[in-house]
PDB file of C-alpha atoms in Angstrom:
ATOM      1  CA  UNK W   1       0.000   0.000   0.000  1.00 56.00           C
ATOM      2  CA  UNK W   2       1.261   3.479  -0.846  1.00 77.00           C
ATOM      3  CA  UNK W   3       1.807   5.908   2.019  1.00 91.00           C
ATOM      4  CA  UNK W   4       0.007   9.146   1.228  1.00 97.00           C
ATOM      5  CA  UNK W   5       0.268  12.220   3.455  1.00 98.00           C
ATOM      6  CA  UNK W   6      -2.297  15.000   3.611  1.00 98.00           C
ATOM      7  CA  UNK W   7      -1.547  18.608   4.551  1.00 98.00           C
ATOM      8  CA  UNK W   8      -4.264  21.239   4.836  1.00 97.00           C
ATOM      9  CA  UNK W   9      -3.907  24.991   5.379  1.00 95.00           C
ATOM     10  CA  UNK W  10      -7.139  26.675   6.471  1.00 91.00           C
ATOM     11  CA  UNK W  11      -6.717  30.398   5.968  1.00 82.00           C
ATOM     12  CA  UNK W  12      -9.067  33.292   6.504  1.00 76.00           C
ATOM     13  CA  UNK W  13     -10.498  33.214   2.982  1.00 82.00           C
ATOM     14  CA  UNK W  14      -9.498  29.867   1.484  1.00 90.00           C
ATOM     15  CA  UNK W  15      -8.508  26.278   2.168  1.00 95.00           C
ATOM     16  CA  UNK W  16      -5.497  24.669   0.472  1.00 96.00           C
ATOM     17  CA  UNK W  17      -4.736  20.948   0.588  1.00 98.00           C
ATOM     18  CA  UNK W  18      -1.665  18.988  -0.526  1.00 97.00           C
ATOM     19  CA  UNK W  19      -1.218  15.239  -1.017  1.00 98.00           C
ATOM     20  CA  UNK W  20       2.341  13.977  -0.714  1.00 97.00           C
ATOM     21  CA  UNK W  21       3.795  10.519  -1.248  1.00 96.00           C
ATOM     22  CA  UNK W  22       6.113   8.815   1.203  1.00 91.00           C
ATOM     23  CA  UNK W  23       9.145  10.102  -0.702  1.00 91.00           C
ATOM     24  CA  UNK W  24       8.068  13.711  -0.253  1.00 94.00           C
ATOM     25  CA  UNK W  25       6.736  14.326  -3.736  1.00 95.00           C
ATOM     26  CA  UNK W  26       3.564  16.381  -4.121  1.00 96.00           C
ATOM     27  CA  UNK W  27       1.060  14.256  -6.038  1.00 97.00           C
ATOM     28  CA  UNK W  28      -2.155  16.180  -5.521  1.00 97.00           C
ATOM     29  CA  UNK W  29      -3.342  19.715  -4.827  1.00 98.00           C
ATOM     30  CA  UNK W  30      -6.763  21.182  -4.221  1.00 98.00           C
ATOM     31  CA  UNK W  31      -8.505  24.204  -2.840  1.00 96.00           C
ATOM     32  CA  UNK W  32     -11.836  25.449  -1.582  1.00 96.00           C
ATOM     33  CA  UNK W  33     -13.365  28.349   0.296  1.00 94.00           C
ATOM     34  CA  UNK W  34     -12.973  29.400   3.912  1.00 89.00           C
ATOM     35  CA  UNK W  35     -13.335  26.579   6.454  1.00 89.00           C
ATOM     36  CA  UNK W  36     -12.341  28.197   9.730  1.00 85.00           C
ATOM     37  CA  UNK W  37     -14.981  27.570  12.433  1.00 87.00           C
ATOM     38  CA  UNK W  38     -14.242  31.032  13.823  1.00 82.00           C
ATOM     39  CA  UNK W  39     -15.597  32.724  10.724  1.00 83.00           C
ATOM     40  CA  UNK W  40     -17.997  30.375   8.906  1.00 88.00           C
ATOM     41  CA  UNK W  41     -20.869  28.087   9.825  1.00 91.00           C
ATOM     42  CA  UNK W  42     -20.043  24.525  10.811  1.00 91.00           C
ATOM     43  CA  UNK W  43     -21.815  23.204   7.726  1.00 93.00           C
ATOM     44  CA  UNK W  44     -19.487  25.330   5.588  1.00 93.00           C
ATOM     45  CA  UNK W  45     -16.442  24.053   7.492  1.00 92.00           C
ATOM     46  CA  UNK W  46     -17.217  20.450   6.618  1.00 94.00           C
ATOM     47  CA  UNK W  47     -18.347  21.216   3.065  1.00 96.00           C
ATOM     48  CA  UNK W  48     -15.222  23.194   2.180  1.00 95.00           C
ATOM     49  CA  UNK W  49     -12.900  20.656   3.802  1.00 95.00           C
ATOM     50  CA  UNK W  50     -14.622  17.882   1.876  1.00 96.00           C
ATOM     51  CA  UNK W  51     -14.331  19.829  -1.387  1.00 97.00           C
ATOM     52  CA  UNK W  52     -10.642  20.678  -0.899  1.00 97.00           C
ATOM     53  CA  UNK W  53      -9.628  17.128  -0.020  1.00 97.00           C
ATOM     54  CA  UNK W  54     -11.781  15.587  -2.757  1.00 97.00           C
ATOM     55  CA  UNK W  55     -10.006  17.739  -5.331  1.00 98.00           C
ATOM     56  CA  UNK W  56      -6.620  16.895  -3.826  1.00 98.00           C
ATOM     57  CA  UNK W  57      -7.184  13.144  -3.848  1.00 97.00           C
ATOM     58  CA  UNK W  58      -8.420  12.961  -7.436  1.00 97.00           C
ATOM     59  CA  UNK W  59      -6.975   9.743  -8.849  1.00 95.00           C
ATOM     60  CA  UNK W  60      -5.625   8.739  -5.417  1.00 96.00           C
ATOM     61  CA  UNK W  61      -7.039   5.992  -3.202  1.00 96.00           C
ATOM     62  CA  UNK W  62      -8.146   7.804  -0.038  1.00 96.00           C
ATOM     63  CA  UNK W  63      -7.560   4.591   1.888  1.00 95.00           C
ATOM     64  CA  UNK W  64      -3.833   5.020   1.237  1.00 96.00           C
ATOM     65  CA  UNK W  65      -3.680   8.241   3.287  1.00 97.00           C
ATOM     66  CA  UNK W  66      -1.757   7.320   6.453  1.00 97.00           C
ATOM     67  CA  UNK W  67      -1.688  10.688   8.248  1.00 97.00           C
ATOM     68  CA  UNK W  68      -3.003  14.207   7.908  1.00 97.00           C
ATOM     69  CA  UNK W  69      -2.357  17.562   9.542  1.00 97.00           C
ATOM     70  CA  UNK W  70      -4.596  20.622   9.399  1.00 95.00           C
ATOM     71  CA  UNK W  71      -3.263  24.050  10.312  1.00 94.00           C
ATOM     72  CA  UNK W  72      -5.694  26.813  11.155  1.00 89.00           C
ATOM     73  CA  UNK W  73      -5.776  30.099  13.016  1.00 81.00           C
ATOM     74  CA  UNK W  74      -7.529  29.671  16.338  1.00 75.00           C
ATOM     75  CA  UNK W  75      -7.076  25.902  16.290  1.00 74.00           C
ATOM     76  CA  UNK W  76      -8.552  25.704  19.797  1.00 77.00           C
ATOM     77  CA  UNK W  77     -11.967  26.198  18.204  1.00 76.00           C
ATOM     78  CA  UNK W  78     -11.614  22.762  16.629  1.00 76.00           C
ATOM     79  CA  UNK W  79     -11.486  21.197  20.097  1.00 79.00           C
ATOM     80  CA  UNK W  80     -15.070  22.214  20.815  1.00 85.00           C
ATOM     81  CA  UNK W  81     -17.032  18.936  20.880  1.00 88.00           C
ATOM     82  CA  UNK W  82     -19.458  19.876  18.123  1.00 89.00           C
ATOM     83  CA  UNK W  83     -16.666  21.135  15.841  1.00 87.00           C
ATOM     84  CA  UNK W  84     -14.391  18.159  16.487  1.00 87.00           C
ATOM     85  CA  UNK W  85     -17.254  15.736  15.842  1.00 89.00           C
ATOM     86  CA  UNK W  86     -18.260  17.416  12.581  1.00 89.00           C
ATOM     87  CA  UNK W  87     -14.699  17.533  11.234  1.00 91.00           C
ATOM     88  CA  UNK W  88     -14.017  13.928  12.230  1.00 91.00           C
ATOM     89  CA  UNK W  89     -17.020  12.820  10.170  1.00 93.00           C
ATOM     90  CA  UNK W  90     -15.502  14.265   6.984  1.00 94.00           C
ATOM     91  CA  UNK W  91     -12.699  11.710   6.743  1.00 95.00           C
ATOM     92  CA  UNK W  92     -14.685   8.440   6.637  1.00 94.00           C
ATOM     93  CA  UNK W  93     -17.009  10.012   4.050  1.00 95.00           C
ATOM     94  CA  UNK W  94     -13.912  10.452   1.897  1.00 95.00           C
ATOM     95  CA  UNK W  95     -12.773   6.886   2.508  1.00 95.00           C
ATOM     96  CA  UNK W  96      -9.971   7.826   4.917  1.00 96.00           C
ATOM     97  CA  UNK W  97      -9.279   5.926   8.121  1.00 93.00           C
ATOM     98  CA  UNK W  98      -6.105   7.663   9.320  1.00 94.00           C
ATOM     99  CA  UNK W  99      -5.598  10.154  12.151  1.00 90.00           C
ATOM    100  CA  UNK W 100      -5.899  13.836  11.188  1.00 93.00           C
ATOM    101  CA  UNK W 101      -4.318  16.267  13.643  1.00 93.00           C
ATOM    102  CA  UNK W 102      -5.338  19.922  13.964  1.00 92.00           C
ATOM    103  CA  UNK W 103      -2.642  22.429  14.943  1.00 92.00           C
ATOM    104  CA  UNK W 104      -2.260  26.205  14.900  1.00 91.00           C
ATOM    105  CA  UNK W 105      -1.393  27.898  11.626  1.00 92.00           C
ATOM    106  CA  UNK W 106       1.868  29.048  13.211  1.00 95.00           C
ATOM    107  CA  UNK W 107       2.908  25.392  13.546  1.00 96.00           C
ATOM    108  CA  UNK W 108       2.557  24.565   9.856  1.00 97.00           C
ATOM    109  CA  UNK W 109       4.215  27.858   8.892  1.00 97.00           C
ATOM    110  CA  UNK W 110       7.133  26.879  11.122  1.00 98.00           C
ATOM    111  CA  UNK W 111       7.168  23.325   9.725  1.00 98.00           C
ATOM    112  CA  UNK W 112       7.374  24.866   6.251  1.00 97.00           C
ATOM    113  CA  UNK W 113      10.694  26.414   7.266  1.00 97.00           C
ATOM    114  CA  UNK W 114      12.408  24.187   9.823  1.00 96.00           C
ATOM    115  CA  UNK W 115      12.867  20.509  10.648  1.00 95.00           C
ATOM    116  CA  UNK W 116      13.541  21.211  14.323  1.00 93.00           C
ATOM    117  CA  UNK W 117      10.728  20.698  16.858  1.00 94.00           C
ATOM    118  CA  UNK W 118      11.800  23.747  18.884  1.00 95.00           C
ATOM    119  CA  UNK W 119      12.178  27.234  17.470  1.00 95.00           C
ATOM    120  CA  UNK W 120      10.472  30.491  16.635  1.00 96.00           C
ATOM    121  CA  UNK W 121       8.258  31.666  13.800  1.00 97.00           C
ATOM    122  CA  UNK W 122       7.506  35.244  12.801  1.00 98.00           C
ATOM    123  CA  UNK W 123       4.494  35.732  10.550  1.00 96.00           C
ATOM    124  CA  UNK W 124       3.784  39.097   8.949  1.00 97.00           C
ATOM    125  CA  UNK W 125       1.005  39.321   6.409  1.00 93.00           C
ATOM    126  CA  UNK W 126      -2.164  41.316   6.876  1.00 90.00           C
ATOM    127  CA  UNK W 127      -1.596  40.714  10.599  1.00 92.00           C
ATOM    128  CA  UNK W 128       1.521  39.806  12.573  1.00 95.00           C
ATOM    129  CA  UNK W 129       2.435  37.318  15.280  1.00 96.00           C
ATOM    130  CA  UNK W 130       5.590  35.820  16.764  1.00 97.00           C
ATOM    131  CA  UNK W 131       5.351  32.360  18.301  1.00 96.00           C
ATOM    132  CA  UNK W 132       7.625  29.912  20.020  1.00 96.00           C
ATOM    133  CA  UNK W 133       7.175  26.349  18.817  1.00 96.00           C
ATOM    134  CA  UNK W 134       7.797  23.612  21.369  1.00 95.00           C
ATOM    135  CA  UNK W 135       7.562  19.964  20.290  1.00 95.00           C
ATOM    136  CA  UNK W 136       5.542  21.049  17.256  1.00 95.00           C
ATOM    137  CA  UNK W 137       2.985  22.907  19.353  1.00 93.00           C
ATOM    138  CA  UNK W 138       2.453  26.648  19.810  1.00 93.00           C
ATOM    139  CA  UNK W 139       4.015  27.855  23.051  1.00 92.00           C
ATOM    140  CA  UNK W 140       4.184  31.500  23.977  1.00 93.00           C
ATOM    141  CA  UNK W 141       3.003  34.049  21.444  1.00 95.00           C
ATOM    142  CA  UNK W 142       3.629  37.778  21.103  1.00 96.00           C
ATOM    143  CA  UNK W 143       1.122  40.038  19.342  1.00 95.00           C
ATOM    144  CA  UNK W 144      -1.325  38.406  16.948  1.00 92.00           C
ATOM    145  CA  UNK W 145      -3.920  40.642  18.589  1.00 90.00           C
ATOM    146  CA  UNK W 146      -5.590  41.835  15.407  1.00 89.00           C
ATOM    147  CA  UNK W 147      -5.568  45.215  13.707  1.00 92.00           C
ATOM    148  CA  UNK W 148      -7.369  47.037  16.510  1.00 93.00           C
ATOM    149  CA  UNK W 149      -5.079  46.041  19.385  1.00 94.00           C
ATOM    150  CA  UNK W 150      -1.860  44.900  17.775  1.00 94.00           C
ATOM    151  CA  UNK W 151      -0.415  43.404  14.568  1.00 95.00           C
ATOM    152  CA  UNK W 152       2.582  45.709  14.945  1.00 98.00           C
ATOM    153  CA  UNK W 153       4.732  45.800  11.818  1.00 98.00           C
ATOM    154  CA  UNK W 154       2.127  43.932   9.761  1.00 97.00           C
ATOM    155  CA  UNK W 155       0.773  44.724   6.329  1.00 96.00           C
ATOM    156  CA  UNK W 156      -2.120  46.532   7.974  1.00 97.00           C
ATOM    157  CA  UNK W 157       0.269  48.535  10.147  1.00 98.00           C
ATOM    158  CA  UNK W 158       2.361  49.490   7.124  1.00 98.00           C
ATOM    159  CA  UNK W 159      -0.644  50.423   4.995  1.00 98.00           C
ATOM    160  CA  UNK W 160      -2.124  52.508   7.792  1.00 98.00           C
ATOM    161  CA  UNK W 161       1.245  54.224   8.326  1.00 98.00           C
ATOM    162  CA  UNK W 162       1.337  55.172   4.643  1.00 98.00           C
ATOM    163  CA  UNK W 163      -2.133  56.684   4.812  1.00 98.00           C
ATOM    164  CA  UNK W 164      -1.326  58.451   8.080  1.00 98.00           C
ATOM    165  CA  UNK W 165       1.801  59.995   6.536  1.00 97.00           C
ATOM    166  CA  UNK W 166      -0.299  61.234   3.633  1.00 97.00           C
ATOM    167  CA  UNK W 167      -3.133  62.780   5.628  1.00 98.00           C
ATOM    168  CA  UNK W 168      -0.715  64.328   8.149  1.00 97.00           C
ATOM    169  CA  UNK W 169       1.171  66.047   5.329  1.00 97.00           C
ATOM    170  CA  UNK W 170      -2.013  67.189   3.620  1.00 96.00           C
ATOM    171  CA  UNK W 171      -3.469  68.557   6.854  1.00 96.00           C
ATOM    172  CA  UNK W 172      -0.279  70.535   7.528  1.00 96.00           C
ATOM    173  CA  UNK W 173      -0.004  71.799   3.965  1.00 94.00           C
ATOM    174  CA  UNK W 174       3.288  69.959   3.402  1.00 95.00           C
ATOM    175  CA  UNK W 175       4.219  67.969   0.290  1.00 94.00           C
ATOM    176  CA  UNK W 176       3.334  64.315   0.851  1.00 94.00           C
ATOM    177  CA  UNK W 177       5.982  63.092  -1.593  1.00 96.00           C
ATOM    178  CA  UNK W 178       5.741  60.108  -3.948  1.00 97.00           C
ATOM    179  CA  UNK W 179       4.035  57.953  -1.320  1.00 97.00           C
ATOM    180  CA  UNK W 180       1.378  60.572  -0.709  1.00 96.00           C
ATOM    181  CA  UNK W 181       0.864  60.994  -4.446  1.00 96.00           C
ATOM    182  CA  UNK W 182       0.105  57.293  -4.853  1.00 97.00           C
ATOM    183  CA  UNK W 183      -2.276  57.334  -1.894  1.00 97.00           C
ATOM    184  CA  UNK W 184      -4.068  60.436  -3.199  1.00 96.00           C
ATOM    185  CA  UNK W 185      -4.353  58.894  -6.658  1.00 96.00           C
ATOM    186  CA  UNK W 186      -5.873  55.750  -5.191  1.00 96.00           C
ATOM    187  CA  UNK W 187      -8.572  57.711  -3.380  1.00 96.00           C
ATOM    188  CA  UNK W 188      -9.024  60.155  -6.238  1.00 96.00           C
ATOM    189  CA  UNK W 189      -8.624  63.219  -4.037  1.00 96.00           C
ATOM    190  CA  UNK W 190      -6.086  65.328  -2.191  1.00 92.00           C
ATOM    191  CA  UNK W 191      -8.662  66.267   0.446  1.00 95.00           C
ATOM    192  CA  UNK W 192      -7.390  64.571   3.594  1.00 96.00           C
ATOM    193  CA  UNK W 193     -10.822  64.613   5.247  1.00 97.00           C
ATOM    194  CA  UNK W 194     -12.297  62.636   2.356  1.00 97.00           C
ATOM    195  CA  UNK W 195      -9.446  60.133   2.586  1.00 97.00           C
ATOM    196  CA  UNK W 196      -9.993  59.714   6.332  1.00 97.00           C
ATOM    197  CA  UNK W 197     -13.724  59.195   5.837  1.00 97.00           C
ATOM    198  CA  UNK W 198     -13.097  56.600   3.136  1.00 97.00           C
ATOM    199  CA  UNK W 199     -10.577  54.733   5.300  1.00 97.00           C
ATOM    200  CA  UNK W 200     -13.197  54.195   7.991  1.00 96.00           C
ATOM    201  CA  UNK W 201     -15.306  52.392   5.404  1.00 96.00           C
ATOM    202  CA  UNK W 202     -12.469  50.102   4.299  1.00 96.00           C
ATOM    203  CA  UNK W 203     -11.913  46.604   5.688  1.00 93.00           C
ATOM    204  CA  UNK W 204      -8.504  46.043   7.337  1.00 92.00           C
ATOM    205  CA  UNK W 205      -7.329  43.759   4.533  1.00 90.00           C
ATOM    206  CA  UNK W 206      -7.839  46.549   2.001  1.00 94.00           C
ATOM    207  CA  UNK W 207      -5.767  48.961   4.067  1.00 96.00           C
ATOM    208  CA  UNK W 208      -3.097  46.259   4.320  1.00 95.00           C
ATOM    209  CA  UNK W 209      -2.966  46.260   0.528  1.00 95.00           C
ATOM    210  CA  UNK W 210      -1.067  49.562   0.641  1.00 97.00           C
ATOM    211  CA  UNK W 211       1.898  47.695   2.161  1.00 98.00           C
ATOM    212  CA  UNK W 212       2.802  46.543  -1.341  1.00 97.00           C
ATOM    213  CA  UNK W 213       2.873  50.185  -2.447  1.00 97.00           C
ATOM    214  CA  UNK W 214       5.178  51.105   0.429  1.00 98.00           C
ATOM    215  CA  UNK W 215       7.552  48.247  -0.349  1.00 98.00           C
ATOM    216  CA  UNK W 216       7.651  49.088  -4.043  1.00 98.00           C
ATOM    217  CA  UNK W 217       8.454  52.737  -3.392  1.00 98.00           C
ATOM    218  CA  UNK W 218      11.062  51.812  -0.776  1.00 98.00           C
ATOM    219  CA  UNK W 219      12.788  49.583  -3.329  1.00 98.00           C
ATOM    220  CA  UNK W 220      12.687  52.505  -5.783  1.00 97.00           C
ATOM    221  CA  UNK W 221      14.497  54.728  -3.293  1.00 97.00           C
ATOM    222  CA  UNK W 222      11.704  56.739  -1.692  1.00 97.00           C
ATOM    223  CA  UNK W 223      12.972  57.793   1.727  1.00 97.00           C
ATOM    224  CA  UNK W 224       9.606  57.958   3.455  1.00 97.00           C
ATOM    225  CA  UNK W 225       8.607  54.490   2.287  1.00 98.00           C
ATOM    226  CA  UNK W 226      12.017  53.115   3.268  1.00 98.00           C
ATOM    227  CA  UNK W 227      11.667  54.642   6.734  1.00 98.00           C
ATOM    228  CA  UNK W 228       8.253  53.060   7.212  1.00 99.00           C
ATOM    229  CA  UNK W 229       9.607  49.674   6.091  1.00 99.00           C
ATOM    230  CA  UNK W 230      12.426  49.956   8.637  1.00 98.00           C
ATOM    231  CA  UNK W 231       9.965  50.895  11.374  1.00 99.00           C
ATOM    232  CA  UNK W 232       7.856  47.844  10.523  1.00 99.00           C
ATOM    233  CA  UNK W 233      10.974  45.672  10.752  1.00 98.00           C
ATOM    234  CA  UNK W 234      11.834  47.192  14.133  1.00 98.00           C
ATOM    235  CA  UNK W 235       8.396  46.302  15.475  1.00 99.00           C
ATOM    236  CA  UNK W 236       8.583  42.749  14.130  1.00 98.00           C
ATOM    237  CA  UNK W 237      12.069  42.270  15.588  1.00 96.00           C
ATOM    238  CA  UNK W 238      10.798  43.541  18.936  1.00 97.00           C
ATOM    239  CA  UNK W 239       7.985  40.982  18.930  1.00 97.00           C
ATOM    240  CA  UNK W 240      10.422  38.195  18.133  1.00 95.00           C
ATOM    241  CA  UNK W 241      12.798  39.298  20.903  1.00 93.00           C
ATOM    242  CA  UNK W 242      10.047  39.048  23.516  1.00 94.00           C
ATOM    243  CA  UNK W 243       9.699  35.290  23.087  1.00 93.00           C
ATOM    244  CA  UNK W 244      11.273  33.250  25.862  1.00 83.00           C
ATOM    245  CA  UNK W 245      13.702  30.388  25.301  1.00 81.00           C
ATOM    246  CA  UNK W 246      17.109  30.171  23.603  1.00 84.00           C
ATOM    247  CA  UNK W 247      17.936  33.200  21.478  1.00 79.00           C
ATOM    248  CA  UNK W 248      19.922  31.006  19.083  1.00 82.00           C
ATOM    249  CA  UNK W 249      17.001  28.726  18.176  1.00 89.00           C
ATOM    250  CA  UNK W 250      15.821  28.434  14.580  1.00 92.00           C
ATOM    251  CA  UNK W 251      13.781  31.320  13.187  1.00 96.00           C
ATOM    252  CA  UNK W 252      11.251  30.894  10.389  1.00 97.00           C
ATOM    253  CA  UNK W 253       9.880  33.913   8.519  1.00 98.00           C
ATOM    254  CA  UNK W 254       6.443  33.640   6.924  1.00 97.00           C
ATOM    255  CA  UNK W 255       3.645  35.768   5.535  1.00 94.00           C
ATOM    256  CA  UNK W 256       3.470  38.154   2.611  1.00 92.00           C
ATOM    257  CA  UNK W 257       5.777  40.812   4.090  1.00 96.00           C
ATOM    258  CA  UNK W 258       8.542  38.305   4.829  1.00 97.00           C
ATOM    259  CA  UNK W 259       8.160  35.507   2.270  1.00 92.00           C
ATOM    260  CA  UNK W 260       9.633  37.553  -0.565  1.00 93.00           C
ATOM    261  CA  UNK W 261      12.662  39.869  -0.827  1.00 96.00           C
ATOM    262  CA  UNK W 262      10.838  42.887   0.578  1.00 98.00           C
ATOM    263  CA  UNK W 263      12.546  45.890   2.202  1.00 98.00           C
ATOM    264  CA  UNK W 264      10.841  44.881   5.451  1.00 99.00           C
ATOM    265  CA  UNK W 265      12.530  41.483   5.349  1.00 98.00           C
ATOM    266  CA  UNK W 266      15.879  43.022   4.429  1.00 98.00           C
ATOM    267  CA  UNK W 267      15.701  45.411   7.387  1.00 98.00           C
ATOM    268  CA  UNK W 268      14.584  42.616   9.700  1.00 98.00           C
ATOM    269  CA  UNK W 269      17.532  40.437   8.684  1.00 97.00           C
ATOM    270  CA  UNK W 270      19.848  43.341   9.518  1.00 96.00           C
ATOM    271  CA  UNK W 271      18.299  43.514  12.986  1.00 95.00           C
ATOM    272  CA  UNK W 272      18.687  39.765  13.485  1.00 93.00           C
ATOM    273  CA  UNK W 273      22.312  39.841  12.323  1.00 91.00           C
ATOM    274  CA  UNK W 274      23.109  42.317  15.098  1.00 89.00           C
ATOM    275  CA  UNK W 275      22.412  39.755  17.834  1.00 84.00           C
ATOM    276  CA  UNK W 276      22.554  36.021  18.564  1.00 80.00           C
ATOM    277  CA  UNK W 277      20.245  33.900  16.453  1.00 79.00           C
ATOM    278  CA  UNK W 278      19.989  30.422  15.041  1.00 87.00           C
ATOM    279  CA  UNK W 279      19.440  29.509  11.393  1.00 92.00           C
ATOM    280  CA  UNK W 280      16.919  31.781   9.681  1.00 95.00           C
ATOM    281  CA  UNK W 281      14.796  30.510   6.817  1.00 96.00           C
ATOM    282  CA  UNK W 282      11.793  31.604   4.790  1.00 97.00           C
ATOM    283  CA  UNK W 283       8.809  29.281   4.960  1.00 97.00           C
ATOM    284  CA  UNK W 284       7.632  27.435   1.887  1.00 96.00           C
ATOM    285  CA  UNK W 285       3.931  26.692   1.298  1.00 95.00           C
ATOM    286  CA  UNK W 286       2.300  26.093   4.722  1.00 96.00           C
ATOM    287  CA  UNK W 287       0.192  23.263   3.271  1.00 97.00           C
ATOM    288  CA  UNK W 288       3.431  21.509   2.295  1.00 97.00           C
ATOM    289  CA  UNK W 289       4.664  22.130   5.836  1.00 97.00           C
ATOM    290  CA  UNK W 290       1.503  20.462   7.123  1.00 98.00           C
ATOM    291  CA  UNK W 291       2.061  17.438   4.872  1.00 98.00           C
ATOM    292  CA  UNK W 292       5.687  17.208   6.004  1.00 97.00           C
ATOM    293  CA  UNK W 293       4.541  17.288   9.623  1.00 97.00           C
ATOM    294  CA  UNK W 294       2.035  14.530   8.838  1.00 97.00           C
ATOM    295  CA  UNK W 295       4.943  12.490   7.476  1.00 96.00           C
ATOM    296  CA  UNK W 296       6.885  13.130  10.655  1.00 95.00           C
ATOM    297  CA  UNK W 297       3.944  11.878  12.707  1.00 93.00           C
ATOM    298  CA  UNK W 298       3.691   8.784  10.497  1.00 93.00           C
ATOM    299  CA  UNK W 299       7.420   8.027  10.749  1.00 93.00           C
ATOM    300  CA  UNK W 300       8.056   8.556   7.045  1.00 93.00           C
ATOM    301  CA  UNK W 301      11.251  10.594   7.409  1.00 93.00           C
ATOM    302  CA  UNK W 302      14.565   9.157   8.597  1.00 90.00           C
ATOM    303  CA  UNK W 303      15.916  10.744  11.768  1.00 83.00           C
ATOM    304  CA  UNK W 304      19.431  10.831  10.330  1.00 88.00           C
ATOM    305  CA  UNK W 305      19.976  13.844   8.109  1.00 89.00           C
ATOM    306  CA  UNK W 306      16.535  15.273   8.865  1.00 92.00           C
ATOM    307  CA  UNK W 307      17.605  18.789   7.817  1.00 92.00           C
ATOM    308  CA  UNK W 308      18.540  17.587   4.357  1.00 92.00           C
ATOM    309  CA  UNK W 309      15.315  15.589   4.093  1.00 92.00           C
ATOM    310  CA  UNK W 310      13.349  18.690   5.050  1.00 94.00           C
ATOM    311  CA  UNK W 311      15.140  20.837   2.455  1.00 94.00           C
ATOM    312  CA  UNK W 312      14.403  18.257  -0.227  1.00 93.00           C
ATOM    313  CA  UNK W 313      10.773  17.726   0.705  1.00 93.00           C
ATOM    314  CA  UNK W 314       9.666  21.204   1.757  1.00 94.00           C
ATOM    315  CA  UNK W 315      12.026  23.520  -0.108  1.00 91.00           C
ATOM    316  CA  UNK W 316      12.393  26.234   2.524  1.00 89.00           C
ATOM    317  CA  UNK W 317      14.905  28.987   1.735  1.00 89.00           C
ATOM    318  CA  UNK W 318      17.776  29.690   4.174  1.00 91.00           C
ATOM    319  CA  UNK W 319      18.432  33.432   4.407  1.00 92.00           C
ATOM    320  CA  UNK W 320      20.827  33.751   7.355  1.00 83.00           C
TER     321      UNK W 320
END
């Protein structure tokens, strides 16, 4: 019988699933809509999970799946009896009889960047959180409090900072520079009161979209954008430094602000280089991290040379 591993990443707006063989090759991929019990009805949770896994296992015998791992934000919600029961009923309907573990999304992000069971992960996308991983479970966390109370250095923080710079300059009658020009063009006005009013009607994710603008202008040499990117990096580094445990443990960077070669990531790496730290890597696809963790649970990976196995299977990128 083939040994098939299943990794599932339940995000805020979508669900991504990966099927992997026992050698670490991806043999199936699928997706569906949101399936987080925090944000959608329980019937939608099970329907979207079923759809994502069905698509992933097309042409694959579901009975060959030996282990699965799901990563989701707020994984504690899945421990509620009614949620756990509903999710557990999905697998036999698909023809699966293996254990499927549910962990926090920080765990699969970390697994997508490191083979070590102890370390730290820093995620900066729309929101931001730093977490210590202990034996493949989330230990202490810093931030992750959402846009209203935290998410310091996140995409939302950076987008809001860009808008704040623009309206401050407009209100004072100062030039807002290239960054302000882009913001004003987006809103179709140079009236700061209109921009403020419009911002209060925007969802946080839309404000976070301006982070890409900031990063692009910073790369092009705009001083204001570069300063904001450095400030975001300072805040992210501060969150990471507040985690307890060895300072030289592995660090995994994940999320849209850190996954690519952004000015925020470059500034953050400078901060990390100034102090003690372990190996730093950029996470690959979290769903692949989940499948790799499922393989670890199923005993598919040899203990000798586990770092090399992880690099081959997951494809994380070392950056420091």
